[in-house]
Amino acid sequence: MCGIVGIFARSYVNQTIFDALTVLQHRGQDAAGMVTCEGDRFFMRKDNGLVNEVFRTRHMKRLFGNMGIGHVRYPTAGSSSSAEAQPFYVNSPYGIALAHNGNLTNAEQLADEIFRADLRHINTTSDSEVLLNVFAHELQRQGKLQPTPEDIFQTVTRVHERCQGGYAVVAMITGYGVLAFRDPHGVRPLVYGQREVNGQIEYMVASESVALDTSGFERVRDLAPGEALFIDSEGGLHIKQCAAQQTLAPCLFEYVYLARPDSIIEGISVHHSRMLMGVKLAQKVLRERPQHDIDVVIPIPDTSRTAALEMAHTLGVTFREGFIKNRYIGRTFIMPGQTLRKKSVRQKLNPIASEFKDKVVMLVDDSIVRGTTSKQIVQMARDAGARKVYFASAAPEVRFPNVYGIDMPSATELVAHGRSAEEVGEYIGCDWMLYQDLEDLKDSIRELNPVIQQFDTCVFDGQYVTGTVGQEYLQRLQDKRSDQAKANSDSDADSEDAADDLHTRIN
């Protein structure tokens, strides 16, 4: 999971990109990066850390230019080394910088092709660098000293033909302009907007509409699956469909957990979709236990609050805030390693005992992934004096890994993999486990935009929309993503830390 932004303006864009990345920080807390362009020169700053840690005043002063791209990242199948921070850059042809959100499922095959046939070198394990080199090679094949927008769109067409997976991309070509495009299934979100400054139009593309809102850009629309947008160096806007076949299948998990509630994705308010998730959870309660004994509904902050409030309202039950969140702890399900994850939960949440004592409590979370967090939260509720603890998930059972850019664990580490809802409830220690039905979750989105008929639901049902994901790939992914694999990787990386620190001080 990552956040991306691209801007063309009439003045320096470094501060606007900084602000946009800060708004998108929830999409990536591992690393941040920015590349700007002035004339025929790129200026880059990237490193591990939060946005306000990576970009200091001394860095911002060196980021010249009226167009640029930015990125915040969580590691997916790659490592968390600073070498993986984006954007990536190649100097041929022209000079190209690129950042992307998503994951290429044929990255290993492409890397081999790039080396053997394209005669290009890949320096990291990041599929973003693979994607950049595919794009650069295909653009070079156009053989133009000065590429036209049509040349660039033809290059994107070739990228779609070669690359498999889910991806939303921003790129910049030195002296020519800013490019953005989306995979033919539209799995990962990408929206563009514009604003008028002194009678001239400026453009921004970003992962979520909140980045546009906070910088004064008016949202125009989401890029369609397979579509590309190019803003030339004079500010001309060019848009073209570059995929031979397209099917809109946005990721359901964006609405459940990933996106900010004040974002609009595919014309749908994320906040309103979460309200409907709460309503549908309540309706399931009334179907299964019309004579329920719930005294209070308590959300597990923050993402589930909207669904929990609507659930309580529909049931006619009291809603209360029962947990206080430490906002200086990251999003736990993506944290590497179970030891760190377990420790962070107790640091992240603390119960208000009076809201639990002698009550039948319905806890509501957006989803359950590993179950580690949920198990500890249920125990917290019991320790605070709850008479019974029920647990509701606004999402269905997460049983399969995501291959399109979310670093969920391997299938064997997912608590619902191979377990029924009742067995998950026993594992986390609750008295009643309630999951959202998949069709109800889909309807929470469809009711707000009936045009969307298909979704990326792979984490819930194992159906991968690209049709190119087999068991061999999933096994390789499991070998990379398991906690043991990450622990081994972290151990290997420790020996490199001293050299990395020295490099940082020198720079």
Coordinates of C-alpha atoms in Angstrom, one line a residue:
M1 CA 0.0 0.0 0.0
C2 CA 1.4 3.4 -1.0
G3 CA 0.3 6.9 -1.8
I4 CA 1.3 8.8 -4.9
V5 CA 0.9 12.4 -6.2
G6 CA 1.9 14.2 -9.4
I7 CA 1.6 18.0 -10.0
F8 CA 2.0 20.5 -12.8
A9 CA 1.9 24.1 -11.7
R10 CA 3.0 27.6 -12.7
S11 CA 5.3 28.0 -9.7
Y12 CA 7.4 25.8 -7.5
V13 CA 5.6 22.6 -6.4
N14 CA 7.8 21.3 -3.6
Q15 CA 5.5 22.6 -0.8
T16 CA 2.3 21.4 -2.4
I17 CA 3.7 17.9 -2.9
F18 CA 4.9 17.9 0.7
D19 CA 1.4 18.9 1.9
A20 CA -0.2 16.2 -0.3
L21 CA 2.1 13.5 0.9
T22 CA 1.4 14.5 4.5
V23 CA -2.4 14.0 3.8
L24 CA -1.6 10.6 2.2
Q25 CA 0.7 9.6 5.1
H26 CA -1.9 6.9 6.3
R27 CA -1.1 5.0 3.0
G28 CA 2.6 4.7 3.8
Q29 CA 4.7 5.3 6.9
D30 CA 7.9 3.5 5.9
A31 CA 9.4 5.9 3.4
A32 CA 8.8 9.1 1.5
G33 CA 10.2 10.6 -1.6
M34 CA 9.9 13.5 -4.1
V35 CA 11.3 14.4 -7.5
T36 CA 10.8 17.9 -9.0
C37 CA 11.9 19.2 -12.4
E38 CA 13.1 22.6 -13.5
G39 CA 14.1 22.9 -17.2
D40 CA 16.0 19.7 -18.1
R41 CA 17.1 18.8 -14.5
F42 CA 15.6 16.6 -11.8
F43 CA 15.9 17.2 -8.1
M44 CA 15.3 14.3 -5.8
R45 CA 15.0 13.6 -2.1
K46 CA 13.9 10.3 -0.6
D47 CA 14.6 8.2 2.5
N48 CA 13.0 6.0 5.1
G49 CA 10.7 7.8 7.6
L50 CA 7.6 9.9 7.8
V51 CA 7.1 12.8 5.4
N52 CA 8.1 15.5 8.0
E53 CA 11.2 13.5 8.9
V54 CA 12.4 12.9 5.3
F55 CA 11.9 16.5 4.1
R56 CA 13.6 19.2 6.2
T57 CA 14.0 22.8 5.2
R58 CA 17.5 22.2 3.8
H59 CA 16.0 19.5 1.5
M60 CA 13.0 21.6 0.4
K61 CA 15.2 24.5 -0.6
R62 CA 16.9 22.2 -3.2
L63 CA 13.7 20.9 -4.8
F64 CA 13.3 23.3 -7.6
G65 CA 10.7 23.3 -10.4
N66 CA 7.1 23.7 -11.4
M67 CA 6.3 20.0 -11.8
G68 CA 7.0 17.0 -9.7
I69 CA 5.9 13.6 -8.3
G70 CA 5.9 12.2 -4.7
H71 CA 5.4 8.9 -2.9
V72 CA 4.8 7.5 0.5
R73 CA 5.2 3.7 1.0
Y74 CA 4.6 0.7 3.1
P75 CA 6.8 -2.2 2.0
T76 CA 5.0 -5.0 0.1
A77 CA 6.9 -8.0 -1.1
G78 CA 10.1 -6.0 -1.1
S79 CA 12.3 -5.0 1.8
S80 CA 12.0 -1.9 3.9
S81 CA 15.5 -0.7 3.0
S82 CA 15.9 2.9 2.1
A83 CA 17.1 1.7 -1.3
E84 CA 13.5 0.8 -2.0
A85 CA 12.2 4.3 -1.4
Q86 CA 10.5 5.9 -4.4
P87 CA 10.5 7.6 -6.8
F88 CA 13.0 5.7 -9.0
Y89 CA 15.0 7.3 -11.8
V90 CA 16.6 6.3 -15.0
N91 CA 18.6 8.7 -17.3
S92 CA 17.7 7.1 -20.6
P93 CA 15.7 8.1 -22.6
Y94 CA 15.4 11.7 -21.7
G95 CA 15.4 11.1 -17.9
I96 CA 12.4 9.5 -16.3
A97 CA 11.3 9.4 -12.7
L98 CA 8.4 7.1 -11.6
A99 CA 6.5 6.1 -8.5
H100 CA 3.6 3.6 -8.2
N101 CA 1.1 2.2 -5.8
G102 CA 0.3 -1.5 -6.3
N103 CA 2.2 -4.7 -7.2
L104 CA 3.2 -6.4 -10.4
T105 CA 2.5 -10.1 -10.2
N106 CA 4.9 -10.9 -13.1
A107 CA 7.8 -8.7 -11.8
E108 CA 10.3 -11.6 -11.7
Q109 CA 9.6 -12.6 -15.3
L110 CA 9.8 -8.9 -16.3
A111 CA 13.1 -8.4 -14.5
D112 CA 14.6 -11.3 -16.4
E113 CA 13.3 -10.0 -19.7
I114 CA 14.7 -6.5 -18.9
F115 CA 18.1 -8.0 -18.3
R116 CA 18.2 -10.5 -21.2
A117 CA 16.3 -8.7 -23.9
D118 CA 16.1 -5.0 -23.0
L119 CA 19.7 -4.9 -21.7
R120 CA 18.8 -3.0 -18.6
H121 CA 19.9 -3.4 -15.0
I122 CA 17.6 -3.6 -12.0
N123 CA 19.3 -2.5 -8.8
T124 CA 16.7 -3.3 -6.1
T125 CA 14.0 -5.9 -5.4
S126 CA 11.2 -3.3 -6.0
D127 CA 8.7 -4.0 -8.8
S128 CA 8.5 -0.2 -9.2
E129 CA 12.0 -0.2 -10.6
V130 CA 10.9 -3.0 -12.9
L131 CA 7.9 -1.0 -14.1
L132 CA 10.1 2.1 -14.6
N133 CA 12.5 0.2 -16.8
V134 CA 9.7 -1.4 -18.8
F135 CA 8.3 2.1 -19.5
A136 CA 11.7 3.5 -20.3
H137 CA 12.5 0.7 -22.7
E138 CA 9.2 1.0 -24.5
L139 CA 9.5 4.8 -24.8
Q140 CA 13.1 4.4 -26.1
R141 CA 11.7 2.1 -28.8
Q142 CA 9.7 5.0 -30.2
G143 CA 13.0 6.4 -31.4
K144 CA 12.0 10.0 -31.1
L145 CA 14.3 12.9 -30.1
Q146 CA 11.2 14.8 -28.9
P147 CA 8.3 12.4 -27.9
T148 CA 4.7 13.5 -28.6
P149 CA 1.8 12.8 -26.2
E150 CA 0.8 10.1 -28.7
D151 CA 4.3 8.5 -28.4
I152 CA 3.9 8.5 -24.6
F153 CA 0.4 7.0 -24.8
Q154 CA 1.6 4.3 -27.1
T155 CA 4.3 3.5 -24.6
V156 CA 1.7 3.1 -21.8
T157 CA -0.2 0.7 -24.1
R158 CA 2.9 -1.5 -24.3
V159 CA 3.3 -1.3 -20.5
H160 CA -0.2 -2.6 -20.1
E161 CA 0.6 -5.4 -22.6
R162 CA 3.7 -6.5 -20.6
C163 CA 2.8 -5.8 -17.0
Q164 CA 0.3 -7.8 -14.9
G165 CA -1.2 -6.9 -11.6
G166 CA -2.7 -3.8 -10.0
Y167 CA -0.9 -0.4 -10.4
A168 CA -1.5 3.3 -10.3
V169 CA 1.5 5.2 -11.6
V170 CA 2.8 8.8 -11.7
A171 CA 5.9 9.6 -13.8
M172 CA 7.8 12.5 -15.0
I173 CA 9.8 12.9 -18.2
T174 CA 12.6 15.6 -18.0
G175 CA 11.5 18.7 -19.8
Y176 CA 8.3 17.1 -21.3
G177 CA 5.7 16.7 -18.5
V178 CA 3.9 14.6 -15.9
L179 CA 2.3 11.3 -16.7
A180 CA -0.3 9.2 -14.7
F181 CA -1.9 5.9 -15.6
R182 CA -3.9 3.1 -14.1
D183 CA -4.0 -0.6 -14.6
P184 CA -6.7 -2.1 -16.9
H185 CA -8.8 -3.3 -13.9
G186 CA -8.6 -0.1 -11.9
V187 CA -7.6 -2.0 -8.8
R188 CA -5.7 0.8 -7.1
P189 CA -7.3 4.3 -7.0
L190 CA -6.1 7.4 -8.9
V191 CA -8.0 10.7 -9.2
Y192 CA -7.1 14.0 -10.9
G193 CA -8.2 17.6 -10.3
Q194 CA -7.4 21.2 -11.4
R195 CA -7.3 24.7 -10.0
E196 CA -7.0 28.1 -11.6
V197 CA -4.2 30.4 -10.5
N198 CA -3.9 33.9 -12.1
G199 CA -6.0 32.7 -15.0
Q200 CA -4.0 29.6 -15.7
I201 CA -4.9 26.0 -15.0
E202 CA -2.8 23.7 -12.8
Y203 CA -3.3 20.0 -12.4
M204 CA -2.8 17.3 -9.7
V205 CA -3.2 13.5 -9.7
A206 CA -3.2 11.6 -6.4
S207 CA -4.2 8.3 -4.8
E208 CA -7.1 10.0 -2.9
S209 CA -9.2 13.1 -3.4
V210 CA -8.2 14.5 0.0
A211 CA -4.8 15.4 -1.4
L212 CA -6.6 17.6 -4.0
D213 CA -9.0 19.1 -1.4
T214 CA -6.3 20.3 1.0
S215 CA -4.3 21.9 -1.8
G216 CA -7.2 23.8 -3.3
F217 CA -7.7 21.5 -6.4
E218 CA -11.2 20.7 -7.5
R219 CA -11.7 17.0 -8.1
V220 CA -12.5 16.3 -11.8
R221 CA -12.8 12.5 -11.8
D222 CA -11.1 9.2 -11.3
L223 CA -8.9 8.0 -14.1
A224 CA -10.6 5.1 -15.8
P225 CA -9.0 1.6 -15.8
G226 CA -6.3 1.6 -18.5
E227 CA -6.5 5.3 -19.0
A228 CA -3.5 7.6 -19.1
L229 CA -3.2 11.3 -18.4
F230 CA -0.3 13.5 -19.6
I231 CA 0.3 17.1 -18.8
D232 CA 2.9 18.6 -21.2
S233 CA 5.5 21.2 -20.2
E234 CA 3.2 24.0 -21.4
G235 CA 0.3 22.8 -19.2
G236 CA -1.7 21.1 -22.0
L237 CA -3.8 18.2 -20.7
H238 CA -4.0 15.0 -22.8
I239 CA -6.0 12.0 -21.8
K240 CA -6.4 8.7 -23.7
Q241 CA -7.5 5.1 -23.1
C242 CA -4.4 3.0 -23.5
A243 CA -5.6 -0.6 -22.7
A244 CA -7.2 -2.9 -25.3
Q245 CA -9.6 -4.3 -22.7
Q246 CA -10.7 -2.7 -19.5
T247 CA -12.9 -3.7 -16.5
L248 CA -13.5 -1.6 -13.5
A249 CA -12.8 -3.7 -10.4
P250 CA -11.7 -1.4 -7.6
C251 CA -10.3 -2.9 -4.4
L252 CA -12.9 -3.4 -1.7
F253 CA -10.4 -3.0 1.0
E254 CA -9.9 0.7 0.1
Y255 CA -13.4 1.4 1.3
V256 CA -13.1 -0.9 4.4
Y257 CA -9.8 0.2 5.8
L258 CA -7.1 1.8 3.5
A259 CA -8.7 5.1 2.4
R260 CA -9.4 8.2 4.5
P261 CA -13.1 8.6 5.3
D262 CA -13.2 12.0 3.7
S263 CA -12.0 10.7 0.3
I264 CA -14.2 10.1 -2.7
I265 CA -13.2 7.0 -4.8
E266 CA -15.1 6.2 -8.0
G267 CA -17.6 8.9 -7.1
I268 CA -18.3 7.2 -3.8
S269 CA -17.9 8.8 -0.4
V270 CA -15.8 6.4 1.7
H271 CA -17.5 7.8 4.8
H272 CA -21.0 7.0 3.4
S273 CA -19.9 3.5 2.3
R274 CA -18.8 2.8 5.9
M275 CA -22.1 4.1 7.2
L276 CA -23.8 1.5 5.0
M277 CA -21.5 -1.2 6.3
G278 CA -22.7 -0.5 9.8
V279 CA -26.3 -0.6 8.8
K280 CA -25.8 -3.9 7.1
L281 CA -24.0 -5.3 10.1
A282 CA -27.0 -4.3 12.3
Q283 CA -29.4 -5.9 9.9
K284 CA -27.4 -9.2 10.2
V285 CA -27.6 -9.0 14.0
L286 CA -31.4 -8.6 13.7
R287 CA -31.6 -11.6 11.3
E288 CA -29.4 -13.9 13.5
R289 CA -30.4 -12.7 17.0
P290 CA -33.5 -10.6 16.9
Q291 CA -33.7 -10.8 20.7
H292 CA -30.0 -9.8 21.2
D293 CA -28.8 -8.6 24.6
I294 CA -26.3 -5.9 23.4
D295 CA -26.0 -3.1 25.9
V296 CA -23.4 -0.9 24.2
V297 CA -21.6 -0.7 20.8
I298 CA -17.9 0.3 21.1
P299 CA -15.7 0.9 18.1
I300 CA -12.0 0.0 17.9
P301 CA -10.5 3.3 16.7
D302 CA -10.3 4.7 14.2
T303 CA -11.5 3.2 10.9
S304 CA -14.4 1.4 12.4
R305 CA -16.0 4.3 14.2
T306 CA -18.4 5.3 11.3
A307 CA -19.7 1.7 10.9
A308 CA -20.1 1.2 14.7
L309 CA -22.1 4.4 15.1
E310 CA -24.5 3.5 12.3
M311 CA -24.8 -0.1 13.7
A312 CA -25.7 1.2 17.1
H313 CA -28.2 3.7 15.6
T314 CA -29.9 1.0 13.5
L315 CA -30.1 -1.4 16.5
G316 CA -31.3 1.3 18.9
V317 CA -28.4 0.6 21.2
T318 CA -26.1 3.0 23.0
F319 CA -22.9 4.0 21.3
R320 CA -19.8 4.7 23.4
E321 CA -16.2 5.4 22.9
G322 CA -14.5 2.8 25.1
F323 CA -10.8 2.9 23.9
I324 CA -8.4 5.8 23.9
K325 CA -5.9 5.6 21.1
N326 CA -2.2 6.6 21.2
R327 CA -1.9 8.4 17.8
Y328 CA 1.9 8.0 17.7
I329 CA 1.7 4.3 16.9
G330 CA 1.5 3.1 13.3
R331 CA -1.2 0.9 11.7
T332 CA -0.6 -2.5 13.3
F333 CA -1.7 -5.1 10.7
I334 CA 1.1 -4.0 8.4
M335 CA 3.8 -3.9 11.1
P336 CA 6.5 -6.5 10.4
G337 CA 6.8 -9.3 13.0
Q338 CA 4.4 -10.7 15.5
T339 CA 6.5 -9.6 18.5
L340 CA 6.5 -5.9 17.5
R341 CA 2.8 -6.2 16.6
K342 CA 1.8 -7.7 19.9
K343 CA 3.7 -5.0 21.8
S344 CA 2.2 -2.2 19.8
V345 CA -1.4 -3.1 20.5
R346 CA -1.1 -2.5 24.3
Q347 CA 0.8 0.8 23.5
K348 CA -1.9 1.8 21.0
L349 CA -5.1 1.3 22.9
N350 CA -6.2 1.7 26.5
P351 CA -9.8 0.9 27.7
I352 CA -12.1 3.3 29.7
A353 CA -13.2 0.8 32.4
S354 CA -16.5 2.5 33.2
E355 CA -17.8 1.9 29.6
F356 CA -17.3 -1.9 29.9
K357 CA -18.1 -2.8 33.6
D358 CA -21.0 -5.2 33.9
K359 CA -22.1 -4.7 30.2
V360 CA -22.7 -6.9 27.2
V361 CA -20.4 -5.1 24.8
M362 CA -20.4 -5.4 21.0
L363 CA -16.9 -4.4 19.7
V364 CA -16.7 -3.3 16.1
D365 CA -13.6 -3.3 14.0
D366 CA -13.1 -2.7 10.2
S367 CA -11.6 -6.1 9.7
I368 CA -9.7 -9.0 11.3
V369 CA -6.5 -10.0 9.6
R370 CA -4.1 -12.0 11.9
G371 CA -6.3 -11.9 14.9
T372 CA -3.5 -10.9 17.2
T373 CA -4.9 -7.4 17.8
S374 CA -8.4 -8.6 18.2
K375 CA -7.5 -11.2 20.8
Q376 CA -5.8 -8.7 23.0
I377 CA -8.6 -6.2 22.6
V378 CA -11.2 -8.8 23.7
Q379 CA -9.1 -9.5 26.7
M380 CA -8.8 -5.8 27.5
A381 CA -12.6 -5.6 27.4
R382 CA -12.9 -8.5 29.8
D383 CA -10.3 -7.1 32.1
A384 CA -12.2 -3.8 32.2
G385 CA -15.3 -5.7 33.5
A386 CA -17.4 -6.6 30.5
R387 CA -20.0 -9.3 31.3
K388 CA -20.0 -10.5 27.7
V389 CA -17.9 -9.5 24.7
Y390 CA -19.2 -9.8 21.2
F391 CA -17.1 -8.9 18.1
A392 CA -18.3 -7.6 14.7
S393 CA -16.1 -7.1 11.6
A394 CA -17.3 -4.6 9.0
A395 CA -15.5 -6.8 6.4
P396 CA -16.0 -10.5 5.7
E397 CA -13.4 -13.1 6.7
V398 CA -9.9 -12.2 5.3
R399 CA -8.7 -15.7 4.1
F400 CA -6.4 -15.0 1.2
P401 CA -3.3 -12.8 0.6
N402 CA -3.5 -9.6 -1.4
V403 CA -1.3 -9.6 -4.5
Y404 CA -2.1 -6.1 -5.7
G405 CA -0.2 -3.9 -3.4
I406 CA -1.3 -4.6 0.2
D407 CA 1.3 -6.3 2.4
M408 CA -1.1 -8.7 4.1
P409 CA 0.6 -11.8 5.6
S410 CA 0.8 -15.3 4.0
A411 CA -2.5 -17.3 4.0
T412 CA -1.4 -19.5 6.9
E413 CA -1.0 -16.5 9.1
L414 CA -4.5 -15.1 8.5
V415 CA -6.7 -16.1 11.4
A416 CA -9.8 -16.9 9.2
H417 CA -7.8 -19.1 6.8
G418 CA -9.2 -22.6 7.3
R419 CA -11.4 -21.4 10.2
S420 CA -15.2 -20.8 10.5
A421 CA -16.5 -17.6 12.1
E422 CA -17.2 -19.6 15.3
E423 CA -13.6 -20.9 15.4
V424 CA -12.3 -17.4 14.9
G425 CA -14.4 -16.3 17.8
E426 CA -13.0 -19.0 19.9
Y427 CA -9.5 -18.0 19.0
I428 CA -9.9 -14.4 19.8
G429 CA -11.9 -15.2 22.9
C430 CA -15.2 -13.5 22.2
D431 CA -18.7 -14.8 23.0
W432 CA -20.1 -14.2 19.6
M433 CA -18.2 -13.5 16.3
L434 CA -20.1 -11.6 13.6
Y435 CA -18.7 -11.0 10.1
Q436 CA -20.1 -8.9 7.3
D437 CA -21.5 -10.9 4.4
L438 CA -19.5 -10.3 1.2
E439 CA -22.6 -9.4 -0.8
D440 CA -23.6 -6.9 1.8
L441 CA -20.2 -5.3 1.6
K442 CA -20.4 -5.1 -2.2
D443 CA -23.9 -3.6 -1.8
S444 CA -22.5 -0.9 0.5
I445 CA -20.5 0.4 -2.5
R446 CA -23.0 -0.4 -5.3
E447 CA -25.8 1.4 -3.6
L448 CA -23.7 4.6 -3.9
N449 CA -22.6 4.0 -7.5
P450 CA -24.5 1.3 -9.4
V451 CA -22.1 1.6 -12.3
I452 CA -19.6 -0.6 -10.3
Q453 CA -20.5 -4.2 -10.7
Q454 CA -17.2 -5.9 -10.1
F455 CA -14.7 -5.6 -7.3
D456 CA -11.3 -6.9 -6.4
T457 CA -12.4 -9.3 -3.6
C458 CA -9.3 -11.5 -3.5
V459 CA -8.6 -11.3 0.2
F460 CA -12.1 -12.5 0.9
D461 CA -12.8 -15.2 -1.7
G462 CA -9.4 -15.9 -3.4
Q463 CA -10.6 -14.6 -6.8
Y464 CA -7.9 -12.6 -8.4
V465 CA -9.4 -10.2 -11.0
T466 CA -6.4 -10.2 -13.3
G467 CA -6.7 -14.0 -13.9
T468 CA -2.9 -14.4 -13.9
V469 CA -2.3 -15.5 -10.3
G470 CA -1.6 -19.2 -9.7
Q471 CA -0.6 -21.3 -6.8
E472 CA 3.1 -21.1 -7.7
Y473 CA 3.1 -17.4 -7.4
L474 CA 1.1 -17.5 -4.1
Q475 CA 3.7 -19.9 -2.7
R476 CA 6.6 -17.6 -3.7
L477 CA 4.7 -14.7 -2.1
Q478 CA 4.2 -16.7 1.1
D479 CA 7.9 -17.4 1.2
K480 CA 8.6 -13.7 1.1
R481 CA 5.8 -12.4 3.4
S482 CA 5.7 -14.8 6.3
D483 CA 6.8 -13.3 9.6
Q484 CA 9.7 -15.7 9.7
A485 CA 10.9 -14.6 6.2
K486 CA 10.7 -10.9 7.4
A487 CA 12.5 -11.7 10.6
N488 CA 15.3 -13.3 8.5
S489 CA 15.4 -10.3 6.2
D490 CA 15.6 -7.9 9.1
S491 CA 18.4 -9.9 10.6
D492 CA 20.3 -9.8 7.3
A493 CA 19.7 -6.1 7.1
D494 CA 21.2 -5.4 10.6
S495 CA 24.7 -5.9 9.3
E496 CA 24.2 -3.1 6.7
D497 CA 22.8 -0.5 9.2
A498 CA 26.2 1.0 10.1
A499 CA 27.1 1.5 6.5
D500 CA 23.7 3.0 5.8
D501 CA 24.0 5.4 8.7
L502 CA 27.4 6.5 7.5
H503 CA 26.0 7.1 4.0
T504 CA 23.2 9.1 5.5
R505 CA 25.6 11.3 7.5
I506 CA 27.8 11.9 4.4
N507 CA 24.7 13.0 2.4

